[in-house]
GROMACS .gro file of C-alpha atoms in nm:
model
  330
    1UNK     CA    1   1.487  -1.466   1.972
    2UNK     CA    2   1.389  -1.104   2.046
    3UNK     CA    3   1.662  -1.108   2.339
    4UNK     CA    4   1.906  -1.187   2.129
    5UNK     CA    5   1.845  -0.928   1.827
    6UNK     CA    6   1.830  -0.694   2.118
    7UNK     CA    7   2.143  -0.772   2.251
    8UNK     CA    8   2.315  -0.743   1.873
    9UNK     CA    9   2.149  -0.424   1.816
   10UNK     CA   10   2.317  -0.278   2.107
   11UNK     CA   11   2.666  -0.321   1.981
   12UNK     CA   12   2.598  -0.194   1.642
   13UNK     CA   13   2.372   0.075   1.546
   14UNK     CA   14   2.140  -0.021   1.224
   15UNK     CA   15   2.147   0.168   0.920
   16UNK     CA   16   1.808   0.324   0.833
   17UNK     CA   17   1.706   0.393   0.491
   18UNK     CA   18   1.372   0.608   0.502
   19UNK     CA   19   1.200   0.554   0.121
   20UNK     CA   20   1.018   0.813   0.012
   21UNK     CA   21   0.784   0.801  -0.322
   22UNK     CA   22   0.729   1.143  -0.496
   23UNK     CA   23   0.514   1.201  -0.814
   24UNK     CA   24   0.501   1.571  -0.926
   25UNK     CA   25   0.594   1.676  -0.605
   26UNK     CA   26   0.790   1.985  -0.633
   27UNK     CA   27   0.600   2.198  -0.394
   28UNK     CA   28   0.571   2.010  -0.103
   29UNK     CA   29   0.925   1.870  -0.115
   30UNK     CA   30   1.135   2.140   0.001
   31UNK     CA   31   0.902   2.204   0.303
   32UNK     CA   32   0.936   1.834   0.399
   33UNK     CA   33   1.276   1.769   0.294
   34UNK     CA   34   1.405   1.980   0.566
   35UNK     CA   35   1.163   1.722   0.812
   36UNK     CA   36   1.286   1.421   0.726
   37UNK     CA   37   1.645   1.526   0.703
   38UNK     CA   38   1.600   1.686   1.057
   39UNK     CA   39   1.417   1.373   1.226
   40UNK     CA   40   1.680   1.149   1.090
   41UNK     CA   41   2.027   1.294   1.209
   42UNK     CA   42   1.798   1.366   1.543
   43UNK     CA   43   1.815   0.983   1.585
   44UNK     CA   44   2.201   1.008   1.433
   45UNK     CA   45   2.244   1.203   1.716
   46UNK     CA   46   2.056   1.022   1.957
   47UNK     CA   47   2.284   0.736   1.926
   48UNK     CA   48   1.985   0.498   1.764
   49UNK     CA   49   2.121   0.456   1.405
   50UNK     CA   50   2.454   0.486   1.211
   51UNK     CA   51   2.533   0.792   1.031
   52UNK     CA   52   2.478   0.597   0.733
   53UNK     CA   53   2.153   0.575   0.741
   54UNK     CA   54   2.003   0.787   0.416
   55UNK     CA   55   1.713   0.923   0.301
   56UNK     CA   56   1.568   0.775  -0.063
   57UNK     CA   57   1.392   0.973  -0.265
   58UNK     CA   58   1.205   0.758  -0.544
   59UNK     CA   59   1.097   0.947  -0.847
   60UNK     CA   60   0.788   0.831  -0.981
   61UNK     CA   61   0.869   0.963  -1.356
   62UNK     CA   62   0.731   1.314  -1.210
   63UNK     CA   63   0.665   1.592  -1.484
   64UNK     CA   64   0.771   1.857  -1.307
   65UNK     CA   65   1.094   1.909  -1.122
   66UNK     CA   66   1.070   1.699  -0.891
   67UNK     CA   67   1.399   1.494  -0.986
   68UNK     CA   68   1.603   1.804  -1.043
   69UNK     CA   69   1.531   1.911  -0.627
   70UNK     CA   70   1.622   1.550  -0.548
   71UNK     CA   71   1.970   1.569  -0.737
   72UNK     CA   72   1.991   1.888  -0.585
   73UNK     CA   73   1.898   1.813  -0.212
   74UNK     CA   74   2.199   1.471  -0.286
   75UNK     CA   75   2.386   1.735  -0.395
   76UNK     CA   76   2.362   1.951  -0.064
   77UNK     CA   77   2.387   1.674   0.193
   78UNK     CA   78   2.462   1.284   0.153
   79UNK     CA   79   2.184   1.160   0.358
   80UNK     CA   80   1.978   1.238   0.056
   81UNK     CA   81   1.959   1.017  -0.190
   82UNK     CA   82   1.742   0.944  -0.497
   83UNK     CA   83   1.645   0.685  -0.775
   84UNK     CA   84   1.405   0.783  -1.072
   85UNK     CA   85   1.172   0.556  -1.266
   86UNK     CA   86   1.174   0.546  -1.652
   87UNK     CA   87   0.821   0.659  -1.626
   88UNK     CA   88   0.490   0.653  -1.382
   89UNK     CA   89   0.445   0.300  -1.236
   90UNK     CA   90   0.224   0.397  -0.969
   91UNK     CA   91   0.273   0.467  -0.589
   92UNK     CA   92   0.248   0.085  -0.495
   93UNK     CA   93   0.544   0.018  -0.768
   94UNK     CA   94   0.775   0.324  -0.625
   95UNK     CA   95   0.747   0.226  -0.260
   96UNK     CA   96   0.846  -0.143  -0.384
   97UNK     CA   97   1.093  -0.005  -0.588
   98UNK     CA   98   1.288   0.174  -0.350
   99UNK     CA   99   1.253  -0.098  -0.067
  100UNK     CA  100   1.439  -0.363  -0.265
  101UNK     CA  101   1.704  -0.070  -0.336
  102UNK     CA  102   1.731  -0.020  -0.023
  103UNK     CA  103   1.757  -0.385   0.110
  104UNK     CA  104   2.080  -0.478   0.066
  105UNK     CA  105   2.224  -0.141   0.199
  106UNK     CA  106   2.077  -0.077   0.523
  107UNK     CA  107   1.939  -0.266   0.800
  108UNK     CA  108   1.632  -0.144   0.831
  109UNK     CA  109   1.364   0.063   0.627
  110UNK     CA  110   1.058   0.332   0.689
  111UNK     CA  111   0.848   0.413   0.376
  112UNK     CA  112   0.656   0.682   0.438
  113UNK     CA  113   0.459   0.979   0.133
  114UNK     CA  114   0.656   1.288   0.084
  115UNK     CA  115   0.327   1.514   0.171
  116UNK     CA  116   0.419   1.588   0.531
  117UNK     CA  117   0.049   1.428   0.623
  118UNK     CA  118   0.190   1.115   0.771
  119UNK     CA  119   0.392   1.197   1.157
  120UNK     CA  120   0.783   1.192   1.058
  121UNK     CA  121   0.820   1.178   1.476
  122UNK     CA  122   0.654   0.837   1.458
  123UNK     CA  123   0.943   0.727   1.286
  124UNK     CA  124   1.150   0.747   1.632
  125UNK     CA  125   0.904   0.534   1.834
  126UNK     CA  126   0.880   0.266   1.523
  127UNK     CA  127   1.272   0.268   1.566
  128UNK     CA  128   1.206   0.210   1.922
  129UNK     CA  129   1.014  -0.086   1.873
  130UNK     CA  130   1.274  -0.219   1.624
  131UNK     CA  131   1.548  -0.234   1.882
  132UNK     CA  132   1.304  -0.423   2.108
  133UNK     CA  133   1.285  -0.684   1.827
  134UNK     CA  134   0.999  -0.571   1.624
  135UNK     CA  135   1.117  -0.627   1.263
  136UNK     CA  136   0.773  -0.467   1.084
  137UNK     CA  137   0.611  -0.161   1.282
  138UNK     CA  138   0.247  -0.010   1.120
  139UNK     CA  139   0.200   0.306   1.148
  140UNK     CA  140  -0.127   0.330   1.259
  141UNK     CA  141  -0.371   0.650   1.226
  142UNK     CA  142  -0.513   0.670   1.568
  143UNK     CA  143  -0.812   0.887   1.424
  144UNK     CA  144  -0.960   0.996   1.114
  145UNK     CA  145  -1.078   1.322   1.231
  146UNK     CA  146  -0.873   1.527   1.002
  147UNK     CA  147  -1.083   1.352   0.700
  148UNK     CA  148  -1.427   1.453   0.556
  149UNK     CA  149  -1.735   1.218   0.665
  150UNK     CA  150  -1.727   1.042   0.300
  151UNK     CA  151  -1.365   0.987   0.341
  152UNK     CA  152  -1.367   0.844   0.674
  153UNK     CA  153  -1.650   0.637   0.623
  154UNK     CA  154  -1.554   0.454   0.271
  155UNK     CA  155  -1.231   0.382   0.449
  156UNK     CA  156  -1.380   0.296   0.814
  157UNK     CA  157  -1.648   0.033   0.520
  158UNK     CA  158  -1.329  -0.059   0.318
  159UNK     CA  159  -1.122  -0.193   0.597
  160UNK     CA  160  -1.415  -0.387   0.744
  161UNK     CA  161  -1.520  -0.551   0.434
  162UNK     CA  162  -1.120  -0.635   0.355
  163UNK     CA  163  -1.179  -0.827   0.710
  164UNK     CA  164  -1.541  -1.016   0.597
  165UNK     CA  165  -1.299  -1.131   0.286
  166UNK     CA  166  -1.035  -1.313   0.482
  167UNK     CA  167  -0.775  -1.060   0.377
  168UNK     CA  168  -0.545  -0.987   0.656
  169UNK     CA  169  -0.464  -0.587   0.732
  170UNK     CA  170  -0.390  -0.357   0.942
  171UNK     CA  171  -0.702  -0.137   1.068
  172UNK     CA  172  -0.625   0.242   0.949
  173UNK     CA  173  -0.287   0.152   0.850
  174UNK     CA  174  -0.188   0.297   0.473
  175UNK     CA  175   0.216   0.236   0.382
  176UNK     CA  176   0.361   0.425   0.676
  177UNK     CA  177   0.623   0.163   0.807
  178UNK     CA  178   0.953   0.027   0.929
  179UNK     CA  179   1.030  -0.315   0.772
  180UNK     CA  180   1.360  -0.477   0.839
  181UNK     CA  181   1.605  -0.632   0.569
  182UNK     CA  182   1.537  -0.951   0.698
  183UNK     CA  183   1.174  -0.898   0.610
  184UNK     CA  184   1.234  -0.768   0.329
  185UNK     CA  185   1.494  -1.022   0.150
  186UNK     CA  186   1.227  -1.282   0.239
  187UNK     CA  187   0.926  -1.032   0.074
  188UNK     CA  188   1.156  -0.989  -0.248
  189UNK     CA  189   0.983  -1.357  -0.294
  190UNK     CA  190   0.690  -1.215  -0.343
  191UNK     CA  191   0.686  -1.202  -0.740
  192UNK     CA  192   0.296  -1.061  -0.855
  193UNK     CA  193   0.266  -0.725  -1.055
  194UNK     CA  194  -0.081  -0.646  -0.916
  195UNK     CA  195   0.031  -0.569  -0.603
  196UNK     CA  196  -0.139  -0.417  -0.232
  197UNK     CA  197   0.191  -0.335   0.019
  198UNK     CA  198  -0.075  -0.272   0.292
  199UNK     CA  199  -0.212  -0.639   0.266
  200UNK     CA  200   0.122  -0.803   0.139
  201UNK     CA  201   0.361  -0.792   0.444
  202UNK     CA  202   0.152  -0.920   0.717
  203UNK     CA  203   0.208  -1.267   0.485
  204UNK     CA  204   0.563  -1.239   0.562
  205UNK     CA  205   0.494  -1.284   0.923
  206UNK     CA  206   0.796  -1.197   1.172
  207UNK     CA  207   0.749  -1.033   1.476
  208UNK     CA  208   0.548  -0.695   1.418
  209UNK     CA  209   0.387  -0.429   1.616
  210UNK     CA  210   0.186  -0.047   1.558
  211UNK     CA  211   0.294   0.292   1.600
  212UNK     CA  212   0.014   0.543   1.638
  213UNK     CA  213  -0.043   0.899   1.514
  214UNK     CA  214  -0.201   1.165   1.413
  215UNK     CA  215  -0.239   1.253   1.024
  216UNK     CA  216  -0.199   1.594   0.933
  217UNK     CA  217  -0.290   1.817   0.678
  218UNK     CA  218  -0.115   1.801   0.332
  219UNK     CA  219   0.180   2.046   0.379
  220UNK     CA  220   0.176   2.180   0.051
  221UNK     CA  221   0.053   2.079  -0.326
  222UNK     CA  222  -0.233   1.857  -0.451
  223UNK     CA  223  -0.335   1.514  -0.322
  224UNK     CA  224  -0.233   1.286  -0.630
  225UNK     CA  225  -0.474   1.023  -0.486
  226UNK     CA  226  -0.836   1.155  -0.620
  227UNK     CA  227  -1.121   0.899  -0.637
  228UNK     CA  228  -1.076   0.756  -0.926
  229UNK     CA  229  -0.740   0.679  -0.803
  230UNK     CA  230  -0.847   0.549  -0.427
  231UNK     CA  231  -1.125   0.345  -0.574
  232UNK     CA  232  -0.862   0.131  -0.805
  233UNK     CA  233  -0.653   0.045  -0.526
  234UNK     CA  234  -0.951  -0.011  -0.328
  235UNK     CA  235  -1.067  -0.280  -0.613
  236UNK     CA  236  -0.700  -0.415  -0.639
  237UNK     CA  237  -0.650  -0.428  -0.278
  238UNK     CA  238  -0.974  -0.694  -0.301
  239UNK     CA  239  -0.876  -0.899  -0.570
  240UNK     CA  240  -0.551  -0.909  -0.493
  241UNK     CA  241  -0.560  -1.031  -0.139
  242UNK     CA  242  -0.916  -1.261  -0.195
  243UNK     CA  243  -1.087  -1.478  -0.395
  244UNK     CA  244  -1.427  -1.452  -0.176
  245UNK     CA  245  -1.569  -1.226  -0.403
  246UNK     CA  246  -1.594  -1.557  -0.695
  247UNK     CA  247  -1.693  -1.747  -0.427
  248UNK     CA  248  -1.989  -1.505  -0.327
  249UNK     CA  249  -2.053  -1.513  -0.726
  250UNK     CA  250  -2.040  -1.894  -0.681
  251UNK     CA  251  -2.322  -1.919  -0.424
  252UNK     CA  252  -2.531  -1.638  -0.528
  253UNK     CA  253  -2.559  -1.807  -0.877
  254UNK     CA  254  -2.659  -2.138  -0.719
  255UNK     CA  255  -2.916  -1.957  -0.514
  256UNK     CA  256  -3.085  -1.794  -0.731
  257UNK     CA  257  -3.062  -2.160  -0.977
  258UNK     CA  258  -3.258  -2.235  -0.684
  259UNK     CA  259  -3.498  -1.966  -0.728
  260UNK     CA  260  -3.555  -2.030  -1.058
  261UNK     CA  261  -3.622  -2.405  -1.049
  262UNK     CA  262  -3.890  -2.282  -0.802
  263UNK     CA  263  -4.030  -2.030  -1.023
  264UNK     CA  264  -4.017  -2.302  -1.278
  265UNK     CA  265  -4.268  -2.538  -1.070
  266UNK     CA  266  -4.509  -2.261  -0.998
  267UNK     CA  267  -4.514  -2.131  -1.330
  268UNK     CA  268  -4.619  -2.542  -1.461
  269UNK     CA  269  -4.853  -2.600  -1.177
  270UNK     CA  270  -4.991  -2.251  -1.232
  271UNK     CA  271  -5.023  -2.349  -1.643
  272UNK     CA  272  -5.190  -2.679  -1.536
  273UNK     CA  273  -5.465  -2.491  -1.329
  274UNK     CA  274  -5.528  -2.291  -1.590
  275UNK     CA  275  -5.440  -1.943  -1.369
  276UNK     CA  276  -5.218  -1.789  -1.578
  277UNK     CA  277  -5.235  -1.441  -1.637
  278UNK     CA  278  -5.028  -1.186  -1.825
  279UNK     CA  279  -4.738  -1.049  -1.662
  280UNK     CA  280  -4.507  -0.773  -1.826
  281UNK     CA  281  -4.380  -0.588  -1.569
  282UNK     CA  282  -4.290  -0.830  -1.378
  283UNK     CA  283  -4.114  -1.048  -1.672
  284UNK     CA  284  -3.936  -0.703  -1.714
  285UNK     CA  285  -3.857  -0.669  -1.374
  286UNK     CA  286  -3.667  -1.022  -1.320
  287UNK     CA  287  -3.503  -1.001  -1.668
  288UNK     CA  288  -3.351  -0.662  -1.581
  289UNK     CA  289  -3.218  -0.811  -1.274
  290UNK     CA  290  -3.041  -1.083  -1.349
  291UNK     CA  291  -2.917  -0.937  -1.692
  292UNK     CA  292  -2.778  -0.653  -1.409
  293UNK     CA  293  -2.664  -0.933  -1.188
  294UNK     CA  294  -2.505  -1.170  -1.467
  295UNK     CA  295  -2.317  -0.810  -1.613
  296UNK     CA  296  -2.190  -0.738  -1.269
  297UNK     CA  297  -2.070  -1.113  -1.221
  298UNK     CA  298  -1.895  -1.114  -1.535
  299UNK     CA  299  -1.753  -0.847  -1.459
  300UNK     CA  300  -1.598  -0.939  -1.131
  301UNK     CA  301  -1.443  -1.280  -1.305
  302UNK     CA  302  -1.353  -1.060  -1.585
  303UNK     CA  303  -1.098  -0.838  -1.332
  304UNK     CA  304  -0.922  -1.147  -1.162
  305UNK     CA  305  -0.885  -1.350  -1.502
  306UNK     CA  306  -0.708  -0.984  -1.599
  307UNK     CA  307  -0.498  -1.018  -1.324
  308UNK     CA  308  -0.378  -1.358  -1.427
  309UNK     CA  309  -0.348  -1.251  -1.785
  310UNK     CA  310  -0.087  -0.935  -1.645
  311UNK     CA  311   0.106  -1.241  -1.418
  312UNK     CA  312   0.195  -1.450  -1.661
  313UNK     CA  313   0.353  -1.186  -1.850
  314UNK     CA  314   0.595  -1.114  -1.589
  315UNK     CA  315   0.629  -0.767  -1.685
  316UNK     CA  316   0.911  -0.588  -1.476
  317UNK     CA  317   0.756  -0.424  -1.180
  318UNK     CA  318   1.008  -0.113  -1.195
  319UNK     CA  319   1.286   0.027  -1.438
  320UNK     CA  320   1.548   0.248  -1.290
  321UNK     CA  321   1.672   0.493  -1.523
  322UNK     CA  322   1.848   0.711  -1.303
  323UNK     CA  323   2.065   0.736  -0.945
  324UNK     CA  324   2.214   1.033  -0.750
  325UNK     CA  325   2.469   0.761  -0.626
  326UNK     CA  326   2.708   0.462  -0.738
  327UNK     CA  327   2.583   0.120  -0.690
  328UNK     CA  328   2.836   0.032  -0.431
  329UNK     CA  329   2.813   0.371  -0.228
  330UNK     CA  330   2.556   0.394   0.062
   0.00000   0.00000   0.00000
């Protein structure tokens, strides 16, 4: 099968669509503008994709002028394109967003932050491993060494304990990637709101493979991803992708049943012997931590029966309010 996308990809050159999600972004984007318009027409050049392949901006109803540079930079040259949300939908909506715009125009797609952090000369070996027959390709961080220790080792704990859950990811692998129509007609399927792209598209299956890289520094601005921020997609990345944490509910709560039925026992023999004494602190002590337990349990069901509660509404994921382009132009 791989020979024979090969051999079709030699006689036509694919159309590339990189998709690029930008909240409040209007200092770093003319410094990285100029990168991704540079690394694409290099491959234009190169003879690896058609001159039609574009650059999407996706406006993630930024406050600033952030849409006005992308109408601008459309205006300037037509590999630059750009969409704009109604309003903020988060980063995991804009990336979606602007993959199932691009799906039907291009062959193949490479999301990838406007912050100049992620390699844009990645993008040439994922390309690379597309015309081999790869039809997702991961960019991969090879190292973490440009993050602080707290960073690197919440993420290194994240990713392992995404693994213990069943959930299958990509080690050190954010939403850099190339994903091919194919993939992605087939991922348009894929109906939830609360959604994880990281965890998501290794359920599509297809051929895949990993690009690796070095992550920079931010080239300009602020990180709109503070703790608060890393933590929620941390929880929904979890409860999105795996139901083990109910089942570890499930089991705790029958163990400590278990506990208690013993405690139970002791505390009638003990009665019957007449060896009782008084015990406050540690009454206290086992109240406290089970009411903690029981809170935290509740809590845990609480966020997944949310979840459902937001599916069934079937909210739209994404409103487009505005395009630099016509529907039927590339």
């Amino acid at each position: 099968m791989g020979d024979k996308i090969y051999s079709m990809l030699q006689t036509k050159q694919p159309v590339l669509w990189f998709v690029v999600p930008c909240y409040n972004e209007e200092e770093v984007l003319p410094v990285t503008a100029p990168q991704f318009l540079q690394e694409l027409t290099g491959m234009i050049n190169a003879g690896k994709i058609s001159d039609q392949s574009r650059i999407l901006f996706v406006n993630d109803g930024s406050k600033d002028i952030t849409w006005d540079l992308i109408t601008s930079f459309s205006k300037k040259d037509e590999h630059f394109i750009g969409i704009s949300q109604s309003r903020n939908r988060g980063h995991q909506n804009a990336v979606l967003a602007g993959l199932m715009e691009a799906k039907d125009r291009c062959d193949i797609t490479i999301s990838i932050d406007c912050d100049g952090q992620d390699d844009i000369h990645a993008a040439d070996a994922m390309v690379d491993e597309y015309l081999k027959g790869s039809e997702i390709v991961y960019g991969v961080r090879s190292s973490r060494e440009s993050d602080t220790w707290f960073k690197r080792t919440t993420a290194e704990m994240y990713y392992r304990l995404l693994e213990k859950l069943g959930a299958e990811t990509v080690y050190n692998h954010a939403d850099y990637r190339l994903v091919s129509s194919r993939v992605l007609q087939h991922f348009s399927d894929f109906k939830e709101v609360n959604i994880y792209l990281r965890g998501m598209f290794p359920l599509v299956g297809f051929r895949s493979t990993c690009v690796y890289y070095e992550r920079h520094e931010r080239e300009a601005g602020k990180s709109h991803y503070p703790l608060g921020k890393m933590i929620h997609l941390a929880v929904d990345g979890i409860t999105s992708l795996s139901v083990k944490p109910i089942e570890l509910i499930t089991r705790f709560g029958a163990f400590t049943a278990l506990l208690g039925l013993i405690g139970i026992l002791w505390a009638v023999i003990m009665a019957l012997k007449g060896q009782t004494a008084a015990g406050w602190a540690s009454i206290v002590c086992i109240v406290c931590f089970m009411s903690g337990m029981q809170m935290l349990s509740l809590g845990v069901i609480g966020c997944y029966v949310g979840k459902t509660y937001l599916e069934t509404k079937q909210r739209p994921r994404w409103i487009i309010s505005e395009k630099t382009y016509e529907n039927g132009d590339r």
